[in-house]
Every structure is written in C-alpha cells, then in structure tokens.
Amino acid sequence: MGWGSNNIDGGVVIDLGLINNIAYDAATETVDLGPGARWREVYSELQKYGRAVAGGRDGDVGVGGLLLGGGNTYFTARKGFACDNVISYEVILADGRITTADKYKHADLFRVLKGAGGEYKGD
Ligand SMILES: Cc1cc2nc3c(=O)[nH]c(=O)nc-3n(C[C@H](O)[C@H](O)[C@H](O)COP(=O)(O)OP(=O)(O)OC[C@H]3O[C@@H](n4cnc5c(N)ncnc54)[C@H](O)[C@@H]3O)c2cc1C
C-alpha cells in the first residue's frame, strides 16, 4: 500500500499476530482464517488436505492485509483477486460489536471490505 494508507498518525497499532487460526472444513471445502496468520502457514496447513487457496504469493504476507487490500494471487487469472474468494468476514465494529458480513448480511460492509484496504472510512 502507498504512503499514508497504512495506520493513522497518532493512532494505536493492535498486534493481531496471535489471532492466527487456520481451520479447513472438508465438508464445505472452505477455510476459516485468522487475520494474524501468514500465507506460508495457510498453505502448509491446506497441503495436508491436498488443497490450495488464492492467497499471497509471498509466504510472509499476512492474511488480514492481503484480503482487505484485494490480493493478487497465483490463481488470479482463474479465480479473481484473493478477496473475490472470501465468503464472509467476521468484523469488530467501531462500537465494539462483533458481526458477520457476507453477501446477505451487511452486504454493503461486505462489499467495501473486498479491496478497500485497512483504512476505509465510509462515503
Ligand atoms: C514481500 C512482499 C510480497 C507481497 N506479495 C504480494 C502478492 O503476491 N499479492 C498481493 O496482492 N500483495 C502482495 N504484497 C502486498 C501485501 O498484500 C500488502 O502489503 C498487505 O497489506 C500486507 O498485509 P499484512 O497483513 O501482511 O500487513 P499489515 O501491515 O499488518 O496490514 C496492512 C494494512 O491492512 C490493515 N489490516 C491488516 N489486518 C487487518 C484487520 N484484521 N482489520 C483491519 N485492518 C487490517 C493494517 O492496519 C494495514 O493498514 C506483498 C508485500 C510484500 C512485502
């Protein structure tokens, strides 16, 4: 991301590194990812099931930033950006409530999370 689009002057930084869960569901062929996971770890876990996912092309890139920023992947020609493959986001709202955004629930929020970056401030 370009200069000025990451973090906030005088703001706080929250380390999400420990929210790094990676849970593959064979029944739905989906994976539940914590934003603190890195793509290297995601690929290693999915390899156990003979599966891959449209994630970062460098193993050190994080799940959170790539999926919020769009995400150019090795599968982009076939599957679109990484964010195009997200089924739902679990979001902590500014007032502290935790909700889910998908194409049915909070569809407007779901849309802006797909590629808007970490700094979306609304219209
Ligand atoms: C070596 C390297 C290789 C790269 N390769 C690719 C590539 O193949 N494809 C591609 O598309 N991009 C690539 N990028 C760019 C990368 O996708 C972005 O830099 C991305 O923002 C990194 O996300 P992060 O979570 O690792 O970083 P962070 O710096 O942790 O986050 C980036 C931004 O997202 C915000 N953010 C992160 N998680 C959350 C969250 N859970 N909630 C709210 N905001 C959040 C942060 O506040 C910050 O503004 C690469 C970058 C590097 C350094």
Short mmCIF file of C-alpha atoms and ligand atoms in Angstrom, two decimals:
data_model
loop_
_atom_site.label_atom_id
_atom_site.label_comp_id
_atom_site.label_asym_id
_atom_site.label_seq_id
_atom_site.Cartn_x
_atom_site.Cartn_y
_atom_site.Cartn_z
CA MET A 1 0.00 0.00 0.00
CA GLY A 2 1.12 3.54 -0.67
CA TRP A 3 2.41 6.12 1.74
CA GLY A 4 -0.34 7.36 4.10
CA SER A 5 -2.69 4.42 3.63
CA ASN A 6 -1.36 2.29 6.46
CA ASN A 7 -2.05 3.10 10.10
CA ILE A 8 -3.05 6.51 11.45
CA ASP A 9 -0.95 9.45 12.69
CA GLY A 10 -1.16 9.40 16.45
CA GLY A 11 -3.29 6.23 16.39
CA VAL A 12 -2.71 2.88 18.02
CA VAL A 13 -1.39 -0.31 16.50
CA ILE A 14 -3.08 -3.55 17.54
CA ASP A 15 -0.99 -6.68 17.06
CA LEU A 16 -3.28 -9.41 15.68
CA GLY A 17 -0.44 -11.91 15.39
CA LEU A 18 -1.94 -14.34 17.88
CA ILE A 19 -5.29 -14.44 16.04
CA ASN A 20 -3.78 -16.83 13.56
CA ASN A 21 -6.24 -19.72 13.46
CA ILE A 22 -6.41 -21.81 10.29
CA ALA A 23 -9.25 -24.35 10.13
CA TYR A 24 -10.06 -26.25 6.96
CA ASP A 25 -13.59 -27.66 6.63
CA ALA A 26 -13.55 -30.62 4.25
CA ALA A 27 -17.36 -30.73 4.03
CA THR A 28 -17.66 -27.22 2.57
CA GLU A 29 -14.13 -27.01 1.16
CA THR A 30 -13.68 -23.66 2.87
CA VAL A 31 -11.06 -22.41 5.29
CA ASP A 32 -11.57 -20.19 8.33
CA LEU A 33 -8.58 -17.85 8.71
CA GLY A 34 -7.50 -15.51 11.48
CA PRO A 35 -6.10 -12.19 10.20
CA GLY A 36 -2.80 -12.74 12.00
CA ALA A 37 -1.93 -15.87 10.04
CA ARG A 38 0.63 -15.67 7.27
CA TRP A 39 0.08 -17.31 3.91
CA ARG A 40 3.04 -19.66 4.40
CA GLU A 41 1.21 -21.21 7.38
CA VAL A 42 -2.08 -21.34 5.46
CA TYR A 43 -0.51 -23.21 2.54
CA SER A 44 1.25 -25.66 4.88
CA GLU A 45 -2.00 -26.49 6.65
CA LEU A 46 -4.03 -26.89 3.43
CA GLN A 47 -1.32 -29.07 1.90
CA LYS A 48 -2.27 -31.76 4.43
CA TYR A 49 -5.63 -31.99 2.63
CA GLY A 50 -4.27 -31.65 -0.90
CA ARG A 51 -5.84 -28.20 -1.20
CA ALA A 52 -4.63 -24.68 -2.05
CA VAL A 53 -6.19 -21.24 -1.77
CA ALA A 54 -5.92 -17.94 -3.63
CA GLY A 55 -3.63 -16.16 -1.16
CA GLY A 56 -0.42 -14.15 -1.18
CA ARG A 57 2.46 -15.01 -3.49
CA ASP A 58 4.99 -14.44 -0.71
CA GLY A 59 4.69 -16.65 2.38
CA ASP A 60 5.50 -13.80 4.75
CA VAL A 61 2.48 -11.69 3.70
CA GLY A 62 -0.35 -11.62 6.24
CA VAL A 63 -3.91 -12.82 5.71
CA GLY A 64 -5.57 -9.63 7.01
CA GLY A 65 -3.88 -7.02 4.86
CA LEU A 66 -3.90 -9.06 1.67
CA LEU A 67 -7.61 -9.90 1.86
CA LEU A 68 -8.57 -6.30 2.71
CA GLY A 69 -6.31 -4.86 0.02
CA GLY A 70 -7.56 -7.04 -2.84
CA GLY A 71 -4.84 -9.61 -3.24
CA ASN A 72 -3.03 -10.62 -6.39
CA THR A 73 -2.52 -14.40 -6.28
CA TYR A 74 -1.09 -17.20 -8.40
CA PHE A 75 -4.73 -18.09 -9.20
CA THR A 76 -5.93 -14.59 -10.11
CA ALA A 77 -6.40 -15.33 -13.83
CA ARG A 78 -8.84 -18.11 -12.92
CA LYS A 79 -10.26 -17.05 -9.54
CA GLY A 80 -10.05 -13.25 -9.43
CA PHE A 81 -8.44 -11.37 -6.57
CA ALA A 82 -7.99 -13.09 -3.22
CA CYS A 83 -10.86 -11.03 -1.78
CA ASP A 84 -13.20 -12.32 -4.50
CA ASN A 85 -12.92 -15.73 -2.84
CA VAL A 86 -13.93 -14.56 0.64
CA ILE A 87 -17.35 -15.92 1.69
CA SER A 88 -17.71 -13.88 4.88
CA TYR A 89 -15.78 -11.60 7.20
CA GLU A 90 -16.10 -11.52 10.98
CA VAL A 91 -15.79 -7.85 11.91
CA ILE A 92 -15.40 -5.90 15.13
CA LEU A 93 -17.35 -2.67 14.62
CA ALA A 94 -16.20 0.69 15.98
CA ASP A 95 -18.67 0.39 18.89
CA GLY A 96 -17.20 -2.99 19.90
CA ARG A 97 -19.94 -5.23 18.50
CA ILE A 98 -18.83 -8.32 16.64
CA THR A 99 -20.76 -9.15 13.48
CA THR A 100 -20.52 -11.10 10.28
CA ALA A 101 -20.62 -9.52 6.85
CA ASP A 102 -21.45 -11.61 3.80
CA LYS A 103 -23.43 -11.16 0.61
CA TYR A 104 -26.73 -11.40 2.55
CA LYS A 105 -25.94 -9.81 5.91
CA HIS A 106 -24.41 -6.31 5.95
CA ALA A 107 -23.85 -6.66 2.22
CA ASP A 108 -22.63 -3.05 1.95
CA LEU A 109 -19.92 -3.68 4.54
CA PHE A 110 -19.02 -6.97 2.85
CA ARG A 111 -18.53 -5.11 -0.43
CA VAL A 112 -16.23 -2.44 0.93
CA LEU A 113 -14.11 -4.95 2.83
CA LYS A 114 -13.23 -6.53 -0.50
CA GLY A 115 -10.29 -4.46 -1.60
CA ALA A 116 -10.94 -1.19 0.22
CA GLY A 117 -7.84 -1.66 2.37
CA GLY A 118 -7.45 -1.29 6.09
CA GLU A 119 -8.32 2.39 6.11
CA TYR A 120 -11.87 2.55 4.70
CA LYS A 121 -13.72 5.49 6.32
CA GLY A 122 -17.08 5.39 4.53
CA ASP A 123 -18.56 7.71 1.92
C1 LIG B 1 7.42 -9.34 0.13
C2 LIG B 1 6.01 -8.92 -0.21
C3 LIG B 1 5.30 -9.67 -1.15
C4 LIG B 1 3.99 -9.30 -1.47
N1 LIG B 1 3.32 -10.06 -2.37
C5 LIG B 1 2.03 -9.74 -2.68
C6 LIG B 1 1.26 -10.53 -3.59
O1 LIG B 1 1.70 -11.54 -4.11
N2 LIG B 1 -0.01 -10.15 -3.86
C7 LIG B 1 -0.55 -9.04 -3.30
O2 LIG B 1 -1.72 -8.74 -3.59
N3 LIG B 1 0.13 -8.27 -2.44
C8 LIG B 1 1.40 -8.60 -2.13
N4 LIG B 1 2.10 -7.81 -1.24
C9 LIG B 1 1.44 -6.64 -0.64
C10 LIG B 1 0.63 -7.08 0.57
O3 LIG B 1 -0.56 -7.74 0.17
C11 LIG B 1 0.23 -5.87 1.41
O4 LIG B 1 1.39 -5.25 1.88
C12 LIG B 1 -0.68 -6.27 2.55
O5 LIG B 1 -1.30 -5.08 3.03
C13 LIG B 1 0.08 -6.97 3.65
O6 LIG B 1 -0.81 -7.33 4.66
P1 LIG B 1 -0.28 -7.71 6.13
O7 LIG B 1 -1.47 -8.18 6.91
O8 LIG B 1 0.90 -8.63 5.99
O9 LIG B 1 0.32 -6.31 6.61
P2 LIG B 1 -0.10 -5.28 7.73
O10 LIG B 1 0.92 -4.19 7.62
O11 LIG B 1 -0.29 -5.97 9.04
O12 LIG B 1 -1.50 -4.73 7.25
C14 LIG B 1 -1.62 -3.93 6.10
C15 LIG B 1 -2.81 -2.99 6.27
O13 LIG B 1 -4.02 -3.74 6.49
C16 LIG B 1 -4.58 -3.37 7.76
N5 LIG B 1 -5.08 -4.61 8.37
C17 LIG B 1 -4.46 -5.81 8.46
N6 LIG B 1 -5.23 -6.71 9.09
C18 LIG B 1 -6.36 -6.05 9.43
C19 LIG B 1 -7.54 -6.43 10.11
N7 LIG B 1 -7.72 -7.67 10.57
N8 LIG B 1 -8.51 -5.50 10.31
C20 LIG B 1 -8.35 -4.23 9.85
N9 LIG B 1 -7.25 -3.81 9.19
C21 LIG B 1 -6.27 -4.71 8.98
C22 LIG B 1 -3.45 -2.74 8.56
O14 LIG B 1 -3.94 -1.80 9.51
C23 LIG B 1 -2.67 -2.05 7.48
O15 LIG B 1 -3.27 -0.81 7.14
C24 LIG B 1 3.39 -8.16 -0.87
C25 LIG B 1 4.11 -7.43 0.08
C26 LIG B 1 5.40 -7.81 0.41
C27 LIG B 1 6.15 -7.01 1.46
#
